Amino acid sequence: MADVARVAGVSSQTVSRVSNGFPGVTEETRRQVLAAMRELGYRPNSAARALKRGEFRTLGVITFSLSTMGNIRTLEAIATSAAQQGYAVTLLPVAVPTQDEVNGAFSRLGELAVDAVIVIMEIHLLDAATVSLPPGVQVVVADSDAGDRYTVVDTDQVGGARDAVRHLLDLGHDTVWHLAGPEDSFAAQRRANAWRTTLAEAGRGAPPLVRGDWSAESGYRAGLRLADQRECTAVFAANDQMALGLLRALHERGRKVPEDISVVGFDDIAEAASFLPPLTTIHQDFAEVGRLCVEGVLSKIRRPAQDAAGQGTTLVPTRLVLRSSTAPPPRGGAGRGGRGVRPR
Amino acid sequence: MADVARVAGVSSQTVSRVSNGFPGVTEETRRQVLAAMRELGYRPNSAARALKRGEFRTLGVITFSLSTMGNIRTLEAIATSAAQQGYAVTLLPVAVPTQDEVNGAFSRLGELAVDAVIVIMEIHLLDAATVSLPPGVQVVVADSDAGDRYTVVDTDQVGGARDAVRHLLDLGHDTVWHLAGPEDSFAAQRRANAWRTTLAEAGRGAPPLVRGDWSAESGYRAGLRLADQRECTAVFAANDQMALGLLRALHERGRKVPEDISVVGFDDIAEAASFLPPLTTIHQDFAEVGRLCVEGVLSKIRRPAQDAAGQGTTLVPTRLVLRSSTAPPPRGGAGRGGRGVRPR
DNA sequence: CCAGTGGATGTTTACGTAAACATTAGCTAG
DNA sequence: CTAGCTAATGTTTACGTAAACATCCACTGG
């Protein structure tokens, strides 16, 4: 910076002003400084800048191995939103989702140049790690449910599941089966609960819950079992990948979708539109989740002294995407006599 | 740090030594300092540290929207390897793969606290961006082919494609069809070239090339066309997703896999083992690619003055994973008379 | 014509750390 | 017993930047 100042024939402070776009610099002077910068290949030292300003303009993101598409797209949205706000994003990978690893990530965090942290993680592993959270580092949690202790941003799992079930009931199906995600996932839990509640609200009985593990393979295995349940005319799968396996199993067993069985998924992954048949599913707006995470964390940074406050959960609405995998139940079958039946 | 020094009754320099694990500090003193650190909740300021040391201990990763699974897994491996080496990873997302966006990312890079950059990107967009590369920032490129100008780490596309084709020829197929990726992808280009070369080496004619765009949907469309080519008994798909679409199309058209047609994919994505039938495919070691990227970039940082040197391409070997989608050609069909034929 | 005003620019300083150098104490060997 | 050495610790300084304050100058209005 001193060199630039010398070449431009000004003081280093003026260089700083130009560098930060401050007003109160003559156009003439500004041009000279910029020319000197280019000539010398000057680029501001962000370490010194951070030291002086007391902030890094960087957000940390803690996440498990980037295994699920949802996490990845959330991360992507976080990076994009952060960039727009002039913040960089630093990745803190947690290789194995064990308590030790999580604690390790949080303690590493202490030495890291971040102003705040966004956690994309099921909350139960976060519990014991709380203690080691460096003071002054704000946290927002995505894809979880601990609104009482952290600020949480999440997809409206309940609303999405309800929409899925109601759509099938509105089509005239007697009831809706559910292919759930793994028990240790809160998202799966919430979707399953909403499925049960919505059926109860409509006065329908809930068939036995079938459980998978999010994978297409598990959906396939579940599908083989469901195909034998002749009274089953509608299935709500907790994610699109399991729905894919389900479709394959049903096809293999000669159960036509949507003529014999309707299927609704959850997530709206890119491939869902290319399934056979194209999958009706619940669209999640991961981009919005990411954006809100960044917004939440930045507002925390900017308004200090939000200790007890700043908690609560922000829900991102979902959207039912109609494709070809849903239809009214077969006439001769278990349907309640056609379309007319619409609970609520 | 001064506070810690006061509480521990030592100088700040001693605190620094403890903080950095230097030798030459009495065990007694060390304990006192550590106790003071804990008591005050001290954590080193990485900005000041970076300013003093002249390095950030951070790597930047420039990548297009995290769309393909390969990029994601490479990124994950980079983050993990970097963490092991005491480096953090900062994400530089490029929303749209246009020249402007890439240039923008590179100029933002200038103000960013990174010591080196890993680019996961097709190289042609990197060309014009070269000029704005800040001096002193080392670059390694993954998944590309510009070994003459950058250090490149990539999967051995050629070897993988050759293994796929040879496997099918060894099974006795007359020739192998190829479902290629999009024209603007170098990876797709290299796989297609290797397919053609391997066939030529074996003295076989190359059937017309069928092109997709990496998506399952495009694989499905291509599959419908291939199903009508009765002489086609073996297909090498340039990635697993297209292979998935291909399998579905063939199944729909009543062409049995592997009895009528053998299919080999590329990538070995998680779902490949659950395809119907489980897919024989070329396994890519993305973790190794990521690790080598980090290693390469760190060695550049540590050994300065590698201007002209440090170029070249490192190839990561692939592995043929045998599953159930490949078999000898049908007897009555176009096969060359069974297994015996093994070129080379 | 001059005090007053405000815009443009310069000077000083501190941010937290660690390298380089300085000092002290304890010990060994002659 | 002391010079000479080493290990442990302390002191000074600079890293590059930007806030706070200081200065200068041109112009306005009475």
XYZ file of C-alpha atoms (C1' of nucleotides) in Angstrom:
748
model
C 0.000 0.000 0.000
C 2.866 2.318 0.804
C 4.343 1.636 -2.626
C 1.088 2.458 -4.304
C 0.890 5.684 -2.340
C 4.399 6.625 -3.406
C 3.774 5.906 -7.068
C 0.485 7.779 -7.038
C 2.053 10.619 -5.115
C -0.492 10.482 -2.293
C -0.634 9.201 1.262
C -1.390 5.625 2.124
C -4.603 6.737 3.749
C -5.845 8.031 0.430
C -5.023 4.697 -1.115
C -7.051 3.058 1.623
C -9.959 5.385 0.880
C -9.891 4.542 -2.798
C -9.512 0.865 -2.032
C -12.629 0.949 0.120
C -14.652 3.166 -2.164
C -14.965 5.994 0.306
C -16.325 9.337 -0.856
C -14.315 12.501 -0.494
C -11.653 11.643 -3.000
C -11.232 13.721 -6.133
C -11.919 11.871 -9.335
C -8.484 12.923 -10.485
C -6.766 11.487 -7.425
C -8.813 8.312 -7.595
C -7.702 7.680 -11.143
C -4.066 8.103 -10.265
C -4.354 5.739 -7.329
C -6.142 3.121 -9.371
C -3.498 3.409 -12.064
C -0.757 2.913 -9.496
C -2.593 -0.101 -8.081
C -2.780 -1.719 -11.473
C 0.812 -0.896 -12.258
C 2.085 -2.512 -9.083
C -0.371 -5.373 -9.060
C -1.525 -4.304 -5.636
C -4.110 -6.325 -3.831
C -5.239 -5.551 -0.320
C -4.038 -7.896 2.367
C -7.153 -9.334 3.854
C -5.359 -10.468 6.987
C -4.355 -6.948 7.887
C -7.794 -5.767 6.929
C -9.435 -8.351 9.177
C -7.058 -7.525 11.990
C -7.869 -3.855 11.763
C -11.596 -4.263 11.351
C -12.006 -7.004 13.878
C -14.042 -9.157 11.536
C -13.184 -11.663 8.877
C -16.098 -11.320 6.526
C -16.190 -15.086 6.490
C -18.820 -17.635 7.472
C -18.024 -21.169 8.494
C -20.214 -24.056 7.432
C -20.115 -27.263 9.426
C -21.639 -30.226 7.705
C -21.403 -33.960 7.530
C -19.883 -35.525 4.497
C -21.684 -33.884 1.630
C -23.733 -36.965 1.073
C -27.285 -35.818 0.523
C -28.275 -33.660 -2.366
C -30.233 -31.401 -0.045
C -27.192 -30.477 2.023
C -25.175 -29.820 -1.066
C -27.699 -27.509 -2.581
C -28.115 -25.714 0.717
C -24.368 -25.267 0.915
C -24.302 -23.967 -2.592
C -27.002 -21.417 -1.831
C -25.159 -20.375 1.309
C -21.991 -19.793 -0.675
C -23.829 -17.765 -3.278
C -25.752 -15.633 -0.806
C -22.663 -15.066 1.280
C -20.722 -13.949 -1.773
C -23.423 -11.434 -2.589
C -23.087 -9.999 0.898
C -19.334 -9.800 0.570
C -18.700 -12.800 2.765
C -16.573 -15.803 2.017
C -17.497 -19.316 3.096
C -15.144 -21.700 4.809
C -15.890 -25.386 4.921
C -15.512 -27.418 8.097
C -15.968 -31.000 7.090
C -16.931 -33.569 9.688
C -15.843 -36.855 8.243
C -17.721 -39.198 10.516
C -20.867 -38.113 12.318
C -19.664 -39.048 15.777
C -19.758 -36.872 18.815
C -15.962 -36.752 18.918
C -15.701 -35.565 15.355
C -18.320 -32.896 15.911
C -16.577 -31.685 19.022
C -13.346 -31.622 17.081
C -14.868 -29.492 14.368
C -16.176 -27.056 16.907
C -12.849 -26.723 18.654
C -11.012 -26.264 15.375
C -13.586 -23.591 14.759
C -12.067 -21.650 17.613
C -8.888 -21.023 15.700
C -10.639 -20.359 12.470
C -11.131 -17.027 10.820
C -14.910 -16.979 10.838
C -17.406 -14.505 12.219
C -20.276 -16.945 12.451
C -21.173 -20.519 11.786
C -23.960 -22.261 9.956
C -24.505 -25.850 10.958
C -26.159 -28.245 8.558
C -26.706 -31.174 10.783
C -29.149 -33.180 12.801
C -29.232 -31.498 16.132
C -28.734 -34.353 18.550
C -25.020 -34.464 17.845
C -24.808 -30.766 18.466
C -25.970 -31.052 22.040
C -22.786 -32.009 23.807
C -20.726 -29.823 21.518
C -22.443 -26.695 22.734
C -20.014 -26.197 25.561
C -17.053 -25.802 23.276
C -18.709 -23.189 21.122
C -16.368 -20.214 21.121
C -18.050 -17.197 22.641
C -18.963 -14.470 20.211
C -19.471 -16.850 17.334
C -23.048 -16.829 16.191
C -24.744 -19.991 15.032
C -27.627 -20.805 12.744
C -28.716 -24.369 12.224
C -30.225 -25.669 9.001
C -32.267 -28.798 8.536
C -32.918 -29.433 12.170
C -35.326 -28.663 14.966
C -33.887 -26.960 17.990
C -35.578 -23.616 17.717
C -35.577 -23.242 21.448
C -31.807 -23.204 21.691
C -30.590 -22.141 18.294
C -31.853 -20.127 15.425
C -33.107 -22.674 12.944
C -33.952 -22.423 9.274
C -35.657 -25.403 7.745
C -37.955 -26.584 5.031
C -41.561 -26.799 6.168
C -41.467 -30.560 6.485
C -44.894 -30.733 8.073
C -46.606 -28.572 5.459
C -44.970 -30.481 2.632
C -45.946 -33.878 3.986
C -49.481 -32.640 4.606
C -49.751 -31.384 1.028
C -48.571 -34.714 -0.282
C -51.095 -36.702 1.758
C -53.974 -34.326 1.046
C -53.266 -34.402 -2.657
C -53.660 -38.165 -2.636
C -56.777 -38.058 -0.464
C -58.281 -35.375 -2.716
C -57.782 -37.680 -5.665
C -60.119 -40.086 -3.913
C -57.784 -42.550 -2.299
C -59.086 -44.180 0.866
C -55.877 -43.723 2.700
C -52.180 -43.189 2.050
C -49.256 -45.453 2.894
C -45.972 -43.970 3.962
C -42.451 -45.007 3.044
C -40.501 -43.256 5.782
C -36.840 -42.318 6.156
C -34.550 -43.669 8.864
C -35.566 -43.377 12.485
C -32.573 -41.298 13.523
C -33.450 -38.500 11.113
C -35.557 -35.718 12.499
C -36.653 -34.744 9.013
C -37.943 -38.263 8.435
C -39.615 -38.185 11.821
C -41.414 -34.947 11.125
C -42.609 -36.101 7.723
C -43.935 -39.320 9.208
C -45.703 -37.492 12.022
C -47.336 -35.070 9.615
C -48.471 -37.982 7.459
C -50.135 -39.610 10.465
C -51.699 -36.374 11.680
C -53.089 -35.455 8.282
C -54.706 -38.876 7.916
C -56.206 -38.556 11.382
C -57.565 -35.089 10.593
C -59.280 -36.564 7.564
C -60.690 -39.379 9.644
C -58.674 -42.038 7.890
C -56.800 -44.884 9.455
C -53.046 -45.028 9.050
C -51.659 -48.174 7.409
C -48.523 -49.674 8.940
C -45.511 -47.481 8.340
C -42.833 -48.857 6.028
C -39.319 -47.717 6.752
C -36.368 -47.165 4.426
C -33.009 -45.455 4.828
C -33.307 -42.734 2.116
C -31.584 -44.941 -0.487
C -33.146 -46.113 -3.721
C -32.212 -49.629 -2.769
C -34.237 -49.447 0.432
C -37.151 -48.010 -1.537
C -36.953 -50.951 -3.885
C -37.070 -53.459 -1.054
C -39.995 -51.633 0.534
C -41.712 -51.500 -2.838
C -41.574 -55.249 -3.221
C -43.462 -55.573 0.044
C -45.961 -52.820 -0.767
C -46.711 -54.348 -4.159
C -48.229 -57.334 -2.387
C -50.628 -55.169 -0.381
C -53.502 -55.194 -2.828
C -55.447 -52.579 -0.878
C -52.595 -50.097 -1.198
C -53.440 -47.520 -3.880
C -51.378 -44.541 -2.775
C -47.886 -44.131 -1.294
C -46.134 -41.069 0.040
C -42.372 -41.646 -0.033
C -40.247 -39.527 2.283
C -37.766 -38.733 -0.478
C -37.409 -39.039 -4.231
C -34.668 -41.625 -4.220
C -36.768 -44.091 -2.269
C -39.644 -43.243 -4.590
C -37.397 -44.232 -7.489
C -36.737 -47.638 -6.000
C -40.412 -47.951 -5.212
C -41.390 -47.237 -8.814
C -39.023 -49.882 -10.057
C -40.335 -52.491 -7.655
C -43.937 -51.742 -8.528
C -43.140 -51.913 -12.232
C -41.421 -55.225 -11.737
C -44.441 -56.610 -9.926
C -46.792 -55.435 -12.637
C -48.438 -52.758 -10.554
C -48.972 -49.806 -12.874
C -48.209 -46.253 -11.688
C -50.385 -44.234 -11.525
C -53.251 -46.492 -12.720
C -52.979 -49.017 -9.875
C -50.919 -47.085 -7.356
C -50.180 -43.384 -7.009
C -46.780 -42.275 -5.712
C -45.668 -38.934 -4.300
C -42.067 -38.164 -3.454
C -40.275 -35.455 -1.477
C -37.373 -33.170 -2.503
C -37.904 -32.724 -6.238
C -34.400 -33.786 -7.225
C -33.317 -33.040 -10.768
C -33.955 -36.593 -11.961
C -37.510 -36.745 -10.609
C -38.936 -35.318 -13.814
C -37.269 -38.135 -15.745
C -38.542 -40.986 -13.635
C -40.847 -43.548 -15.182
C -43.429 -42.118 -14.824
C -42.347 -38.545 -14.013
C -42.738 -38.172 -10.283
C -45.255 -35.999 -8.492
C -43.274 -34.668 -5.565
C -42.841 -31.970 -2.947
C -40.417 -29.328 -4.085
C -37.971 -28.048 -1.495
C -36.488 -24.616 -1.943
C -32.947 -25.286 -0.773
C -31.763 -22.040 -2.268
C -34.122 -20.154 0.017
C -32.997 -22.167 3.022
C -29.409 -21.242 2.286
C -30.276 -17.619 1.720
C -32.152 -17.405 4.998
C -29.309 -19.046 6.868
C -26.942 -16.378 5.637
C -29.424 -13.631 6.321
C -30.049 -14.904 9.825
C -26.432 -15.219 10.712
C -25.540 -11.814 9.297
C -28.318 -10.093 11.169
C -26.995 -11.679 14.321
C -23.544 -10.340 13.607
C -24.823 -6.885 12.890
C -27.080 -6.574 15.896
C -25.042 -7.648 18.888
C -26.432 -8.538 22.310
C -28.976 -11.031 21.124
C -28.134 -13.657 23.648
C -31.481 -14.931 24.774
C -33.224 -13.631 21.690
C -32.434 -14.589 18.121
C -33.804 -18.045 18.642
C -36.782 -19.506 16.870
C -37.432 -21.397 13.698
C -37.951 -20.031 10.206
C -39.845 -22.346 7.886
C -39.400 -22.323 4.137
C -42.580 -23.310 2.309
C -42.660 -26.255 -0.054
C -44.555 -26.624 -3.292
C -46.458 -29.611 -4.658
C -45.182 -30.402 -8.150
C -47.756 -32.338 -10.144
C -46.393 -34.822 -12.630
C -47.661 -38.175 -13.832
C -47.237 -40.532 -10.909
C -50.563 -39.704 -9.250
C -54.151 -40.334 -10.343
C -57.510 -41.339 -8.821
C -57.633 -44.878 -7.443
C -58.680 -47.736 -9.742
C -62.504 -47.841 -10.067
C -63.038 -51.444 -9.140
C -60.543 -51.147 -6.335
C -60.453 -49.871 -2.835
C -61.290 -46.288 -3.686
C -64.095 -44.576 -1.804
C -66.146 -44.044 -4.907
C -64.209 -41.517 -6.914
C -63.108 -37.979 -6.743
C -65.766 -36.278 -4.689
C -64.227 -37.002 -1.345
C -62.176 -34.051 -0.152
C -61.422 -33.843 3.514
C -61.147 -30.330 4.939
C -2.842 -12.675 24.559
C -1.560 -9.930 26.836
C -4.298 -10.807 29.312
C -3.318 -14.444 29.260
C 0.297 -13.485 29.801
C -0.656 -11.330 32.786
C -2.804 -14.025 34.383
C -0.154 -16.672 33.839
C 2.540 -14.326 35.078
C 4.647 -14.648 31.945
C 5.395 -12.616 28.863
C 3.186 -12.622 25.806
C 5.968 -14.227 23.840
C 5.836 -17.239 26.110
C 2.118 -17.444 25.530
C 2.834 -17.404 21.825
C 5.323 -20.216 22.224
C 2.863 -22.360 24.112
C 0.151 -21.531 21.637
C 2.326 -22.737 18.780
C 3.706 -25.765 20.549
C 7.288 -24.587 20.492
C 9.874 -26.437 22.548
C 11.916 -24.690 25.158
C 9.100 -24.036 27.567
C 9.107 -25.611 30.998
C 6.315 -28.036 31.619
C 5.417 -26.004 34.668
C 5.137 -22.759 32.693
C 3.213 -24.445 29.933
C 0.611 -25.688 32.352
C 0.116 -22.259 33.860
C -0.279 -20.676 30.445
C -2.753 -23.289 29.307
C -4.726 -22.791 32.491
C -4.824 -19.039 31.927
C -5.940 -19.621 28.338
C -8.828 -21.766 29.443
C -9.778 -19.380 32.198
C -9.976 -16.408 29.853
C -11.429 -18.317 26.922
C -8.511 -17.186 24.819
C -8.402 -18.127 21.182
C -5.674 -16.926 18.865
C -6.653 -14.282 16.358
C -6.022 -15.862 13.030
C -6.018 -12.527 11.242
C -3.087 -11.269 13.244
C -1.440 -14.625 12.878
C -1.863 -14.559 9.113
C -0.628 -10.989 8.965
C 2.480 -11.851 10.881
C 3.213 -15.105 9.122
C 2.369 -13.900 5.665
C 0.199 -16.894 4.919
C -3.405 -17.741 5.565
C -3.318 -21.493 5.822
C -6.331 -21.476 3.572
C -7.027 -22.906 0.133
C -9.602 -21.521 -2.246
C -11.720 -23.822 -4.377
C -13.328 -22.432 -7.482
C -16.063 -24.565 -8.915
C -19.221 -24.335 -10.896
C -22.478 -24.874 -9.159
C -21.983 -28.108 -7.289
C -24.051 -29.972 -9.817
C -22.209 -33.178 -10.543
C -21.576 -35.758 -7.909
C -17.970 -36.024 -9.010
C -17.221 -32.394 -8.239
C -18.895 -32.666 -4.913
C -16.948 -35.674 -3.854
C -13.745 -34.099 -5.046
C -14.540 -30.999 -3.031
C -15.247 -33.103 -0.004
C -11.928 -34.893 -0.326
C -10.143 -31.587 -0.761
C -11.729 -30.250 2.407
C -10.765 -33.350 4.352
C -7.179 -33.484 3.099
C -6.735 -29.773 3.659
C -7.998 -30.085 7.220
C -5.478 -32.824 7.878
C -2.714 -30.520 6.708
C -3.968 -27.713 8.893
C -5.485 -25.788 6.038
C -8.992 -24.434 5.775
C -10.968 -24.405 2.550
C -12.821 -21.406 1.217
C -15.472 -21.814 -1.418
C -15.636 -19.540 -4.438
C -18.857 -20.368 -6.174
C -19.306 -19.491 -9.811
C -23.022 -19.340 -10.309
C -23.160 -19.399 -14.082
C -20.371 -20.885 -16.152
C -19.789 -17.817 -18.283
C -16.492 -16.162 -18.950
C -17.621 -13.061 -17.057
C -18.503 -15.034 -13.974
C -15.233 -16.896 -14.029
C -13.291 -13.684 -14.400
C -15.291 -12.267 -11.529
C -14.423 -15.187 -9.310
C -10.765 -14.796 -10.130
C -10.727 -11.110 -9.378
C -12.614 -11.610 -6.125
C -9.916 -14.139 -5.433
C -7.449 -11.313 -5.332
C -8.960 -9.915 -2.181
C -9.457 -13.257 -0.616
C -7.446 -14.761 2.165
C -6.129 -17.782 0.321
C -2.638 -19.046 -0.316
C -3.497 -21.116 -3.330
C -6.398 -22.127 -5.490
C -7.777 -25.380 -6.756
C -9.981 -25.074 -9.794
C -12.543 -27.743 -10.535
C -13.615 -26.731 -13.962
C -13.410 -27.431 -17.640
C -10.384 -25.552 -18.768
C -11.645 -23.599 -21.737
C -13.310 -21.045 -19.518
C -10.110 -20.649 -17.595
C -8.180 -19.397 -20.603
C -9.129 -15.781 -20.658
C -9.190 -15.616 -16.895
C -5.507 -16.363 -16.680
C -4.510 -12.745 -16.934
C -6.324 -11.778 -13.783
C -4.726 -14.504 -11.717
C -3.103 -12.731 -8.809
C 0.628 -13.296 -8.807
C 1.886 -15.565 -6.097
C -1.277 -17.585 -5.963
C -0.639 -21.140 -7.013
C -3.174 -23.065 -9.009
C -4.013 -26.697 -9.469
C -6.754 -27.752 -11.815
C -8.890 -30.823 -11.315
C -10.952 -32.619 -13.905
C -9.441 -30.919 -16.894
C -6.623 -31.219 -19.393
C -4.223 -28.315 -19.551
C -1.125 -29.982 -18.241
C 1.037 -27.744 -20.354
C -0.052 -24.576 -18.598
C -1.320 -25.699 -15.227
C -0.712 -28.496 -12.848
C -3.556 -30.887 -13.436
C -4.913 -33.766 -11.402
C -7.489 -35.903 -13.069
C -9.011 -39.312 -13.238
C -7.411 -41.494 -15.880
C -10.279 -41.066 -18.304
C -8.481 -42.821 -21.106
C -7.496 -45.836 -19.041
C -10.985 -46.163 -17.621
C -12.684 -45.990 -20.982
C -10.202 -48.484 -22.398
C -10.894 -50.920 -19.566
C -14.621 -50.623 -20.157
C -14.331 -51.301 -23.868
C -11.834 -54.127 -23.461
C -13.977 -55.800 -20.845
C -16.841 -55.942 -23.318
C -14.637 -57.128 -26.165
C -13.109 -59.778 -23.917
C -16.586 -61.088 -23.212
C -16.862 -61.772 -26.925
C -18.808 -58.833 -28.238
C -18.092 -57.903 -31.846
C -17.875 -54.245 -31.071
C -19.008 -51.713 -28.498
C -21.392 -48.804 -28.916
C -20.763 -45.594 -27.018
C -23.230 -43.310 -25.308
C -21.126 -40.178 -24.980
C -21.406 -37.078 -22.815
C -21.893 -33.564 -24.173
C -19.506 -32.208 -26.757
C -18.340 -29.299 -24.656
C -17.004 -31.555 -21.917
C -13.385 -32.520 -22.171
C -13.982 -35.524 -19.970
C -16.659 -36.755 -22.370
C -14.346 -36.061 -25.269
C -11.499 -38.047 -23.796
C -13.719 -40.990 -22.962
C -15.111 -41.035 -26.489
C -11.654 -40.810 -28.034
C -10.372 -43.648 -25.889
C -13.393 -45.733 -26.893
C -12.651 -45.182 -30.559
C -8.936 -45.822 -30.159
C -9.433 -49.017 -28.218
C -11.797 -50.373 -30.837
C -9.316 -49.482 -33.569
C -6.484 -51.204 -31.679
C -8.614 -54.327 -31.549
C -9.320 -54.072 -35.238
C -13.014 -53.424 -34.729
C -15.141 -50.850 -36.492
C -16.716 -48.113 -34.412
C -20.506 -47.870 -34.565
C -21.996 -44.396 -34.844
C -21.555 -42.447 -31.628
C -24.698 -41.642 -29.669
C -24.597 -38.453 -27.676
C -26.296 -37.531 -24.400
C -25.848 -34.690 -21.952
C -24.929 -36.670 -18.796
C -28.566 -36.769 -17.603
C -30.596 -39.906 -17.068
C -33.254 -38.443 -19.318
C -30.824 -38.142 -22.223
C -29.684 -41.695 -21.561
C -33.283 -42.832 -21.778
C -33.822 -41.137 -25.111
C -30.598 -42.572 -26.481
C -31.602 -45.975 -25.149
C -34.842 -45.949 -27.103
C -32.838 -45.462 -30.268
C -30.209 -48.055 -29.371
C -32.867 -50.633 -28.564
C -33.863 -50.634 -32.223
C -30.330 -51.419 -33.384
C -30.615 -55.194 -33.321
C -26.892 -55.680 -33.942
C -26.025 -53.704 -30.815
C -25.016 -56.090 -28.013
C -22.765 -53.909 -25.883
C -22.895 -50.275 -24.818
C -20.345 -48.218 -22.920
C -22.126 -45.242 -21.335
C -19.957 -42.246 -20.435
C -21.545 -41.956 -16.991
C -23.771 -43.922 -14.665
C -26.768 -41.609 -14.844
C -27.059 -42.011 -18.590
C -26.576 -45.734 -18.069
C -29.566 -45.636 -15.717
C -31.773 -44.060 -18.363
C -30.402 -46.501 -20.895
C -31.278 -49.488 -18.711
C -34.816 -48.245 -18.340
C -35.274 -47.723 -22.070
C -33.895 -51.162 -22.874
C -36.130 -52.748 -20.275
C -39.126 -50.949 -21.706
C -38.317 -52.208 -25.169
C -37.957 -55.767 -23.985
C -34.203 -55.942 -24.498
C -32.826 -57.870 -21.549
C -29.665 -56.722 -19.770
C -27.236 -58.441 -19.764
C -28.661 -61.335 -21.798
C -29.368 -59.297 -24.956
C -27.255 -56.222 -24.337
C -24.370 -55.576 -21.956
C -23.970 -52.135 -20.389
C -20.965 -50.546 -18.693
C -21.122 -47.190 -16.970
C -18.568 -44.703 -15.656
C -18.225 -43.094 -12.194
C -19.552 -45.790 -9.870
C -22.071 -43.564 -8.131
C -23.614 -44.853 -4.916
C -26.815 -45.930 -6.619
C -25.086 -47.922 -9.354
C -25.065 -51.070 -7.229
C -28.836 -50.780 -6.868
C -29.643 -50.407 -10.526
C -31.683 -53.047 -12.256
C -29.499 -54.946 -12.930
C -26.604 -53.756 -10.763
C -24.323 -51.846 -13.066
C -20.838 -52.866 -14.126
C -18.988 -49.581 -14.151
C -15.653 -47.773 -13.952
C -14.931 -46.643 -10.430
C -13.421 -43.185 -10.043
C -11.393 -42.415 -6.964
C -12.537 -38.872 -6.314
C -11.071 -38.940 -2.839
C -7.648 -39.539 -4.305
C -8.129 -36.753 -6.838
C -8.962 -34.353 -4.034
C -6.053 -35.521 -1.944
C -3.618 -35.079 -4.807
C -4.953 -31.619 -5.541
C -4.206 -30.560 -1.997
C -0.840 -32.239 -2.032
C 0.091 -30.599 -5.300
C -0.932 -27.161 -4.251
C 0.792 -27.419 -0.898
C 4.042 -28.596 -2.420
C 3.886 -25.577 -4.702
C 3.448 -23.296 -1.739
C 6.275 -24.873 0.149
C 8.777 -24.935 -2.676
C 8.758 -21.468 -4.194
C 10.202 -20.512 -7.567
C 8.473 -23.168 -9.572
C 7.346 -20.861 -12.317
C 7.989 -22.813 -15.450
C 8.093 -26.092 -13.604
C 5.313 -27.576 -11.531
C 3.216 -28.218 -14.594
C 2.158 -31.585 -15.837
C -0.715 -33.921 -15.290
C -1.188 -36.481 -12.553
C -3.560 -39.283 -13.431
C -5.562 -41.183 -10.848
C -6.195 -44.766 -11.896
C -9.713 -46.141 -12.238
C -10.982 -49.582 -11.408
C -13.412 -51.783 -13.291
C -16.220 -52.847 -10.955
C -17.892 -56.023 -12.180
C -21.596 -56.330 -11.418
C -24.447 -57.909 -13.337
C -25.006 -55.714 -16.359
C -22.394 -57.390 -18.560
C -22.259 -60.887 -20.062
C -21.175 -62.588 -23.292
C -23.293 -61.716 -26.326
C -26.354 -63.822 -27.152
C -25.318 -67.050 -28.984
C -27.521 -66.807 -31.984
C -26.750 -63.138 -32.325
C -23.992 -60.977 -33.636
C -21.268 -62.320 -31.380
C -18.013 -63.446 -32.944
C -18.424 -66.956 -31.737
C -18.105 -66.730 -28.013
C -15.549 -65.937 -25.403
C -12.287 -66.881 -27.055
C -11.706 -63.588 -28.773
C -9.459 -61.423 -26.700
C -7.708 -58.628 -28.520
C -4.305 -57.770 -27.081
C -11.031 41.839 2.882
C -11.239 38.336 6.292
C -13.448 34.979 9.377
C -15.717 30.941 8.679
C -16.876 26.641 6.409
C -16.397 22.309 4.364
C -14.090 19.232 1.295
C -9.692 16.910 0.262
C -5.760 14.970 1.916
C -1.959 13.801 5.337
C -0.235 11.920 9.989
C -0.496 9.108 13.886
C -1.745 5.163 15.997
C -3.326 0.485 17.277
C -5.237 -3.990 15.854
C -2.792 -9.299 17.802
C 0.837 -11.938 16.700
C 5.602 -13.990 16.221
C 10.400 -13.301 14.545
C 14.651 -11.471 16.036
C 17.246 -10.160 19.468
C 18.241 -9.454 24.561
C 18.501 -10.986 29.093
C 18.628 -13.962 32.975
C 19.574 -18.047 35.640
C 21.503 -22.406 36.203
C 25.002 -25.443 35.222
C 29.603 -27.435 33.645
C 34.385 -27.623 33.146
C 38.888 -26.023 33.823
C 35.616 -20.201 41.963
C 34.601 -18.292 37.719
C 34.425 -18.074 32.612
C 31.584 -19.938 29.367
C 27.749 -22.114 27.865
C 22.843 -23.404 27.386
C 18.070 -23.353 28.333
C 14.254 -20.488 29.585
C 12.069 -16.386 29.295
C 11.488 -11.314 28.318
C 11.606 -7.052 25.114
C 11.333 -4.849 20.846
C 9.646 -4.482 16.553
C 7.082 -4.922 12.173
C 3.465 -7.206 9.489
C -0.676 -3.989 6.272
C -4.561 -1.666 7.157
C -8.082 1.929 8.520
C -10.027 4.801 12.322
C -9.326 9.064 14.512
C -7.561 13.168 14.362
C -4.901 16.994 12.121
C -3.966 19.994 8.439
C -4.477 22.535 4.357
C -6.805 25.092 0.909
C -10.423 27.161 -1.808
C -14.380 29.330 -1.607
C -18.580 31.937 0.597
C -20.802 35.648 2.744
C -20.964 39.637 5.432
